PDB file of C-alpha atoms in Angstrom:
ATOM      1  CA  MET W   1      -7.169  20.252 -20.650  1.00  0.00           C
ATOM      2  CA  ASN W   2      -4.560  19.645 -17.938  1.00  0.00           C
ATOM      3  CA  GLU W   3      -5.077  16.763 -15.548  1.00  0.00           C
ATOM      4  CA  THR W   4      -5.033  17.191 -11.781  1.00  0.00           C
ATOM      5  CA  VAL W   5      -1.797  15.717 -10.420  1.00  0.00           C
ATOM      6  CA  VAL W   6      -2.219  16.603  -6.727  1.00  0.00           C
ATOM      7  CA  ARG W   7      -5.335  17.411  -4.713  1.00  0.00           C
ATOM      8  CA  LEU W   8      -5.663  18.171  -1.020  1.00  0.00           C
ATOM      9  CA  GLU W   9      -9.106  18.371   0.581  1.00  0.00           C
ATOM     10  CA  LYS W  10      -9.466  20.010   4.015  1.00  0.00           C
ATOM     11  CA  VAL W  11      -6.108  18.619   5.135  1.00  0.00           C
ATOM     12  CA  VAL W  12      -5.175  19.065   8.779  1.00  0.00           C
ATOM     13  CA  ARG W  13      -1.845  18.036  10.284  1.00  0.00           C
ATOM     14  CA  THR W  14      -1.453  18.352  14.035  1.00  0.00           C
ATOM     15  CA  TYR W  15       1.590  17.314  16.047  1.00  0.00           C
ATOM     16  CA  GLY W  16       1.281  16.610  19.770  1.00  0.00           C
ATOM     17  CA  GLN W  17      -1.855  16.838  21.890  1.00  0.00           C
ATOM     18  CA  GLY W  18      -3.695  19.157  24.231  1.00  0.00           C
ATOM     19  CA  ASN W  19      -1.842  22.311  25.285  1.00  0.00           C
ATOM     20  CA  VAL W  20       1.289  21.280  23.354  1.00  0.00           C
ATOM     21  CA  ALA W  21      -0.495  20.607  20.053  1.00  0.00           C
ATOM     22  CA  VAL W  22       1.055  22.293  17.012  1.00  0.00           C
ATOM     23  CA  HIS W  23      -1.312  22.838  14.090  1.00  0.00           C
ATOM     24  CA  ALA W  24       1.099  22.613  11.160  1.00  0.00           C
ATOM     25  CA  LEU W  25      -1.695  22.639   8.534  1.00  0.00           C
ATOM     26  CA  GLN W  26      -5.277  23.783   9.025  1.00  0.00           C
ATOM     27  CA  GLU W  27      -8.057  22.904   6.561  1.00  0.00           C
ATOM     28  CA  VAL W  28      -5.805  23.144   3.480  1.00  0.00           C
ATOM     29  CA  SER W  29      -7.461  22.503   0.105  1.00  0.00           C
ATOM     30  CA  ILE W  30      -5.577  22.887  -3.214  1.00  0.00           C
ATOM     31  CA  SER W  31      -5.371  21.349  -6.682  1.00  0.00           C
ATOM     32  CA  ILE W  32      -2.208  21.248  -8.794  1.00  0.00           C
ATOM     33  CA  GLN W  33      -2.452  20.595 -12.517  1.00  0.00           C
ATOM     34  CA  SER W  34      -0.115  18.687 -14.810  1.00  0.00           C
ATOM     35  CA  GLY W  35       2.779  20.849 -16.040  1.00  0.00           C
ATOM     36  CA  GLU W  36       2.536  23.540 -13.369  1.00  0.00           C
ATOM     37  CA  PHE W  37       5.609  25.008 -11.627  1.00  0.00           C
ATOM     38  CA  VAL W  38       4.305  25.779  -8.142  1.00  0.00           C
ATOM     39  CA  SER W  39       6.025  27.316  -5.137  1.00  0.00           C
ATOM     40  CA  ILE W  40       4.597  26.940  -1.647  1.00  0.00           C
ATOM     41  CA  VAL W  41       5.898  30.118  -0.017  1.00  0.00           C
ATOM     42  CA  GLY W  42       6.119  31.542   3.458  1.00  0.00           C
ATOM     43  CA  PRO W  43       8.384  31.872   6.508  1.00  0.00           C
ATOM     44  CA  SER W  44       9.950  28.994   8.395  1.00  0.00           C
ATOM     45  CA  GLY W  45       7.385  27.094  10.428  1.00  0.00           C
ATOM     46  CA  CYS W  46       4.377  28.033   8.284  1.00  0.00           C
ATOM     47  CA  GLY W  47       3.746  24.432   7.161  1.00  0.00           C
ATOM     48  CA  LYS W  48       5.499  24.309   3.764  1.00  0.00           C
ATOM     49  CA  SER W  49       7.605  21.221   4.389  1.00  0.00           C
ATOM     50  CA  THR W  50       4.700  19.493   6.132  1.00  0.00           C
ATOM     51  CA  MET W  51       2.594  19.958   2.999  1.00  0.00           C
ATOM     52  CA  LEU W  52       5.332  18.524   0.776  1.00  0.00           C
ATOM     53  CA  HIS W  53       5.814  15.549   3.087  1.00  0.00           C
ATOM     54  CA  LEU W  54       2.102  14.790   2.967  1.00  0.00           C
ATOM     55  CA  ILE W  55       1.975  15.046  -0.827  1.00  0.00           C
ATOM     56  CA  GLY W  56       5.065  12.861  -1.128  1.00  0.00           C
ATOM     57  CA  GLY W  57       3.621  10.194   1.139  1.00  0.00           C
ATOM     58  CA  LEU W  58       6.324  10.738   3.758  1.00  0.00           C
ATOM     59  CA  ASP W  59       3.734  11.707   6.377  1.00  0.00           C
ATOM     60  CA  SER W  60      -0.007  11.223   6.897  1.00  0.00           C
ATOM     61  CA  PRO W  61      -2.667  13.885   7.579  1.00  0.00           C
ATOM     62  CA  THR W  62      -4.448  14.055  10.913  1.00  0.00           C
ATOM     63  CA  SER W  63      -7.636  14.521   8.894  1.00  0.00           C
ATOM     64  CA  GLY W  64      -8.606  15.319   5.330  1.00  0.00           C
ATOM     65  CA  LYS W  65      -7.504  13.625   2.117  1.00  0.00           C
ATOM     66  CA  VAL W  66      -4.459  13.747  -0.177  1.00  0.00           C
ATOM     67  CA  TRP W  67      -4.746  12.498  -3.741  1.00  0.00           C
ATOM     68  CA  VAL W  68      -1.800  11.969  -6.088  1.00  0.00           C
ATOM     69  CA  GLU W  69      -2.780  11.053  -9.643  1.00  0.00           C
ATOM     70  CA  ASP W  70      -6.352  10.229  -8.532  1.00  0.00           C
ATOM     71  CA  GLN W  71      -5.113   7.904  -5.788  1.00  0.00           C
ATOM     72  CA  ASP W  72      -6.124   8.560  -2.189  1.00  0.00           C
ATOM     73  CA  ILE W  73      -2.691   7.817  -0.788  1.00  0.00           C
ATOM     74  CA  ALA W  74      -4.078   7.040   2.671  1.00  0.00           C
ATOM     75  CA  GLN W  75      -5.721   3.977   1.108  1.00  0.00           C
ATOM     76  CA  LEU W  76      -2.467   2.612  -0.322  1.00  0.00           C
ATOM     77  CA  SER W  77      -0.589  -0.249   1.344  1.00  0.00           C
ATOM     78  CA  SER W  78       2.993   0.427   2.424  1.00  0.00           C
ATOM     79  CA  ASN W  79       4.246  -1.402  -0.685  1.00  0.00           C
ATOM     80  CA  GLN W  80       1.940   0.579  -2.979  1.00  0.00           C
ATOM     81  CA  LEU W  81       3.022   3.834  -1.343  1.00  0.00           C
ATOM     82  CA  SER W  82       6.695   2.926  -1.756  1.00  0.00           C
ATOM     83  CA  ASP W  83       6.002   2.118  -5.402  1.00  0.00           C
ATOM     84  CA  LEU W  84       4.299   5.488  -5.908  1.00  0.00           C
ATOM     85  CA  ARG W  85       7.274   7.327  -4.425  1.00  0.00           C
ATOM     86  CA  LEU W  86       9.755   5.308  -6.437  1.00  0.00           C
ATOM     87  CA  LYS W  87       8.072   5.554  -9.829  1.00  0.00           C
ATOM     88  CA  ARG W  88       5.876   8.647  -9.843  1.00  0.00           C
ATOM     89  CA  ILE W  89       7.509  11.183  -7.502  1.00  0.00           C
ATOM     90  CA  GLY W  90      11.042  12.609  -7.664  1.00  0.00           C
ATOM     91  CA  PHE W  91      12.440  14.177  -4.470  1.00  0.00           C
ATOM     92  CA  VAL W  92      15.104  16.888  -4.139  1.00  0.00           C
ATOM     93  CA  PHE W  93      16.024  17.654  -0.524  1.00  0.00           C
ATOM     94  CA  GLN W  94      17.882  20.723   0.735  1.00  0.00           C
ATOM     95  CA  ALA W  95      20.632  18.486   2.182  1.00  0.00           C
ATOM     96  CA  PHE W  96      21.028  16.781  -1.257  1.00  0.00           C
ATOM     97  CA  ASN W  97      21.096  13.290   0.409  1.00  0.00           C
ATOM     98  CA  LEU W  98      23.654  11.912  -2.046  1.00  0.00           C
ATOM     99  CA  ILE W  99      25.473   8.685  -1.139  1.00  0.00           C
ATOM    100  CA  PRO W 100      29.064   9.852  -0.452  1.00  0.00           C
ATOM    101  CA  VAL W 101      30.831   6.626  -1.509  1.00  0.00           C
ATOM    102  CA  LEU W 102      29.128   6.541  -4.916  1.00  0.00           C
ATOM    103  CA  SER W 103      30.030   8.599  -7.979  1.00  0.00           C
ATOM    104  CA  ALA W 104      27.576  11.083  -9.481  1.00  0.00           C
ATOM    105  CA  LEU W 105      26.693   8.491 -12.117  1.00  0.00           C
ATOM    106  CA  GLU W 106      26.161   5.755  -9.516  1.00  0.00           C
ATOM    107  CA  ASN W 107      24.003   8.081  -7.387  1.00  0.00           C
ATOM    108  CA  VAL W 108      21.752   8.740 -10.372  1.00  0.00           C
ATOM    109  CA  GLU W 109      21.706   5.059 -11.382  1.00  0.00           C
ATOM    110  CA  PHE W 110      20.654   4.011  -7.890  1.00  0.00           C
ATOM    111  CA  ILE W 111      16.986   4.924  -8.437  1.00  0.00           C
ATOM    112  CA  LEU W 112      16.925   2.875 -11.650  1.00  0.00           C
ATOM    113  CA  GLN W 113      18.497  -0.062  -9.837  1.00  0.00           C
ATOM    114  CA  LEU W 114      15.646   0.081  -7.307  1.00  0.00           C
ATOM    115  CA  GLN W 115      13.209   0.137 -10.240  1.00  0.00           C
ATOM    116  CA  GLY W 116      14.784  -3.035 -11.638  1.00  0.00           C
ATOM    117  CA  VAL W 117      16.185  -1.440 -14.809  1.00  0.00           C
ATOM    118  CA  SER W 118      18.968  -3.426 -16.539  1.00  0.00           C
ATOM    119  CA  SER W 119      22.587  -2.372 -16.070  1.00  0.00           C
ATOM    120  CA  ASN W 120      23.162  -1.126 -19.622  1.00  0.00           C
ATOM    121  CA  GLU W 121      19.950   0.885 -19.686  1.00  0.00           C
ATOM    122  CA  ARG W 122      20.710   2.315 -16.220  1.00  0.00           C
ATOM    123  CA  THR W 123      24.056   3.678 -17.363  1.00  0.00           C
ATOM    124  CA  SER W 124      22.660   5.032 -20.633  1.00  0.00           C
ATOM    125  CA  ARG W 125      19.737   6.831 -18.969  1.00  0.00           C
ATOM    126  CA  ALA W 126      21.849   8.151 -16.102  1.00  0.00           C
ATOM    127  CA  LEU W 127      24.432   9.603 -18.484  1.00  0.00           C
ATOM    128  CA  GLU W 128      21.685  11.161 -20.586  1.00  0.00           C
ATOM    129  CA  VAL W 129      20.125  12.953 -17.628  1.00  0.00           C
ATOM    130  CA  LEU W 130      23.539  14.045 -16.273  1.00  0.00           C
ATOM    131  CA  ARG W 131      24.208  15.502 -19.719  1.00  0.00           C
ATOM    132  CA  SER W 132      20.903  17.364 -19.570  1.00  0.00           C
ATOM    133  CA  VAL W 133      21.921  19.062 -16.290  1.00  0.00           C
ATOM    134  CA  GLY W 134      25.427  19.853 -17.568  1.00  0.00           C
ATOM    135  CA  LEU W 135      27.344  17.308 -15.500  1.00  0.00           C
ATOM    136  CA  GLU W 136      28.357  14.587 -17.960  1.00  0.00           C
ATOM    137  CA  ASP W 137      32.057  15.428 -17.409  1.00  0.00           C
ATOM    138  CA  ALA W 138      31.645  14.997 -13.639  1.00  0.00           C
ATOM    139  CA  ALA W 139      29.957  11.592 -13.867  1.00  0.00           C
ATOM    140  CA  ASN W 140      32.797   9.743 -12.134  1.00  0.00           C
ATOM    141  CA  ARG W 141      33.327  12.221  -9.306  1.00  0.00           C
ATOM    142  CA  ARG W 142      32.049  11.548  -5.812  1.00  0.00           C
ATOM    143  CA  PRO W 143      29.865  14.134  -4.019  1.00  0.00           C
ATOM    144  CA  GLY W 144      32.787  15.359  -1.912  1.00  0.00           C
ATOM    145  CA  GLU W 145      34.587  16.350  -5.121  1.00  0.00           C
ATOM    146  CA  LEU W 146      31.675  18.490  -6.344  1.00  0.00           C
ATOM    147  CA  SER W 147      30.561  22.021  -5.475  1.00  0.00           C
ATOM    148  CA  GLY W 148      27.247  22.609  -3.725  1.00  0.00           C
ATOM    149  CA  GLY W 149      25.634  23.625  -6.990  1.00  0.00           C
ATOM    150  CA  GLN W 150      26.952  20.524  -8.741  1.00  0.00           C
ATOM    151  CA  GLN W 151      25.687  18.285  -5.927  1.00  0.00           C
ATOM    152  CA  GLN W 152      22.250  19.873  -6.269  1.00  0.00           C
ATOM    153  CA  ARG W 153      22.322  19.146 -10.011  1.00  0.00           C
ATOM    154  CA  VAL W 154      23.158  15.505  -9.307  1.00  0.00           C
ATOM    155  CA  ALA W 155      20.231  15.387  -6.884  1.00  0.00           C
ATOM    156  CA  ILE W 156      17.948  16.795  -9.589  1.00  0.00           C
ATOM    157  CA  ALA W 157      19.299  14.305 -12.144  1.00  0.00           C
ATOM    158  CA  ARG W 158      18.619  11.468  -9.690  1.00  0.00           C
ATOM    159  CA  ALA W 159      15.059  12.741  -9.213  1.00  0.00           C
ATOM    160  CA  LEU W 160      14.503  12.990 -12.974  1.00  0.00           C
ATOM    161  CA  VAL W 161      16.009   9.732 -14.167  1.00  0.00           C
ATOM    162  CA  GLY W 162      13.013   7.628 -13.118  1.00  0.00           C
ATOM    163  CA  LYS W 163      10.733   9.789 -15.296  1.00  0.00           C
ATOM    164  CA  PRO W 164       8.424  10.895 -12.472  1.00  0.00           C
ATOM    165  CA  LEU W 165       5.057  12.570 -12.803  1.00  0.00           C
ATOM    166  CA  LEU W 166       5.895  15.063 -10.041  1.00  0.00           C
ATOM    167  CA  LEU W 167       9.164  16.623  -8.815  1.00  0.00           C
ATOM    168  CA  ILE W 168       9.116  17.795  -5.185  1.00  0.00           C
ATOM    169  CA  ALA W 169      11.886  20.151  -4.034  1.00  0.00           C
ATOM    170  CA  ASP W 170      12.007  21.233  -0.390  1.00  0.00           C
ATOM    171  CA  GLU W 171      13.968  24.510   0.036  1.00  0.00           C
ATOM    172  CA  PRO W 172      16.179  23.634  -2.972  1.00  0.00           C
ATOM    173  CA  SER W 173      18.280  26.819  -2.692  1.00  0.00           C
ATOM    174  CA  ALA W 174      18.965  26.563   1.059  1.00  0.00           C
ATOM    175  CA  ASN W 175      22.646  25.639   0.654  1.00  0.00           C
ATOM    176  CA  LEU W 176      23.376  27.694  -2.481  1.00  0.00           C
ATOM    177  CA  ASP W 177      24.650  31.225  -3.078  1.00  0.00           C
ATOM    178  CA  SER W 178      22.717  33.697  -5.234  1.00  0.00           C
ATOM    179  CA  ALA W 179      24.455  32.784  -8.513  1.00  0.00           C
ATOM    180  CA  MET W 180      23.948  29.043  -7.930  1.00  0.00           C
ATOM    181  CA  THR W 181      20.324  29.698  -6.972  1.00  0.00           C
ATOM    182  CA  ARG W 182      19.656  31.404 -10.304  1.00  0.00           C
ATOM    183  CA  GLU W 183      21.313  28.495 -12.133  1.00  0.00           C
ATOM    184  CA  LEU W 184      19.168  26.062 -10.153  1.00  0.00           C
ATOM    185  CA  CYS W 185      15.975  27.966 -10.980  1.00  0.00           C
ATOM    186  CA  GLU W 186      16.836  28.089 -14.675  1.00  0.00           C
ATOM    187  CA  LEU W 187      17.428  24.342 -14.575  1.00  0.00           C
ATOM    188  CA  LEU W 188      14.090  23.692 -12.834  1.00  0.00           C
ATOM    189  CA  GLN W 189      12.391  25.898 -15.420  1.00  0.00           C
ATOM    190  CA  GLN W 190      14.069  23.898 -18.198  1.00  0.00           C
ATOM    191  CA  VAL W 191      13.026  20.600 -16.588  1.00  0.00           C
ATOM    192  CA  ASN W 192       9.451  21.822 -16.249  1.00  0.00           C
ATOM    193  CA  ARG W 193       9.370  22.813 -19.920  1.00  0.00           C
ATOM    194  CA  ASP W 194      11.436  20.083 -21.605  1.00  0.00           C
ATOM    195  CA  TYR W 195      10.369  17.073 -19.528  1.00  0.00           C
ATOM    196  CA  ASP W 196       6.794  18.290 -18.947  1.00  0.00           C
ATOM    197  CA  ILE W 197       7.156  17.406 -15.268  1.00  0.00           C
ATOM    198  CA  THR W 198       5.010  19.111 -12.655  1.00  0.00           C
ATOM    199  CA  ILE W 199       7.262  20.856 -10.134  1.00  0.00           C
ATOM    200  CA  LEU W 200       6.330  21.644  -6.541  1.00  0.00           C
ATOM    201  CA  THR W 201       8.783  23.566  -4.372  1.00  0.00           C
ATOM    202  CA  ALA W 202       8.677  24.902  -0.835  1.00  0.00           C
ATOM    203  CA  THR W 203      10.717  28.067  -0.389  1.00  0.00           C
ATOM    204  CA  HIS W 204      11.093  31.425   1.296  1.00  0.00           C
ATOM    205  CA  ASP W 205      13.684  32.493  -1.331  1.00  0.00           C
ATOM    206  CA  PRO W 206      12.357  35.346  -3.543  1.00  0.00           C
ATOM    207  CA  THR W 207      14.479  34.151  -6.477  1.00  0.00           C
ATOM    208  CA  VAL W 208      12.908  30.692  -6.475  1.00  0.00           C
ATOM    209  CA  MET W 209       9.461  32.243  -6.101  1.00  0.00           C
ATOM    210  CA  SER W 210      10.046  34.464  -9.145  1.00  0.00           C
ATOM    211  CA  TYR W 211      10.563  31.478 -11.453  1.00  0.00           C
ATOM    212  CA  ALA W 212       7.366  29.682 -10.429  1.00  0.00           C
ATOM    213  CA  THR W 213       4.250  30.152 -12.535  1.00  0.00           C
ATOM    214  CA  ARG W 214       2.064  29.866  -9.441  1.00  0.00           C
ATOM    215  CA  ARG W 215       2.663  30.809  -5.822  1.00  0.00           C
ATOM    216  CA  ILE W 216       0.663  29.448  -2.896  1.00  0.00           C
ATOM    217  CA  PRO W 217       1.395  31.471   0.269  1.00  0.00           C
ATOM    218  CA  LEU W 218       1.074  29.794   3.655  1.00  0.00           C
ATOM    219  CA  GLU W 219       0.800  31.482   7.022  1.00  0.00           C
ATOM    220  CA  ASP W 220       0.320  29.606  10.295  1.00  0.00           C
ATOM    221  CA  GLY W 221      -0.718  26.487   8.370  1.00  0.00           C
ATOM    222  CA  LYS W 222      -3.384  28.244   6.322  1.00  0.00           C
ATOM    223  CA  ILE W 223      -3.402  29.186   2.636  1.00  0.00           C
ATOM    224  CA  LEU W 224      -3.637  32.884   1.889  1.00  0.00           C
ATOM    225  CA  GLN W 225      -4.434  34.170  -1.612  1.00  0.00           C
ATOM    226  CA  ASP W 226      -3.320  31.657  -4.286  1.00  0.00           C
ATOM    227  CA  ALA W 227      -1.398  33.603  -6.966  1.00  0.00           C
ATOM    228  CA  SER W 228      -0.528  32.805 -10.572  1.00  0.00           C
ATOM    229  CA  LYS W 229       1.596  34.853 -12.980  1.00  0.00           C
TER     230      LYS W 229
END
């Protein structure tokens, strides 16, 4: 039986106060199981990114609870929360967020350096994961020498190298054309299957949605009908 990786209970996130209050999430409750490939779907401004930020510990709910791996993350100290993000959650952002002065290999190694992994093991693991995303030959290139699709693959490799429990991807196809988007989705599908990593994306791209095994539609901060294939 699959374990629950993420659980939200009556989560509310409100920005501002009074007449200018924006209710980004309203009474959201969901559970995500180990090994699922989930897409939070809906138009811009519906609360998708807010939900991912709360799950990733990058933001805090106004009310309600967020659990990651049976930990109420609101109860974690700042050091414990940083440790959770570093070791248990991999992030892929739509802007890639690669360090421009570092090579692809060094960008991937950076997470392992933060984890305190030895130099030899860092290089070995980083090369292995770059190989798995088809970029071993580009290991010594800097981000500016890579295409958008290649940069996204480096970002995914960086997220994977720390062997996270959960991979969070916020609008991963935003800067990619249709062919690169399909390649990205096939890669995420492969990662989900081969690494047994739970994947959670936020998207309004129909192609990304089609690869997910479960879709959770949001509208005005509320969950509509939760759909699985």
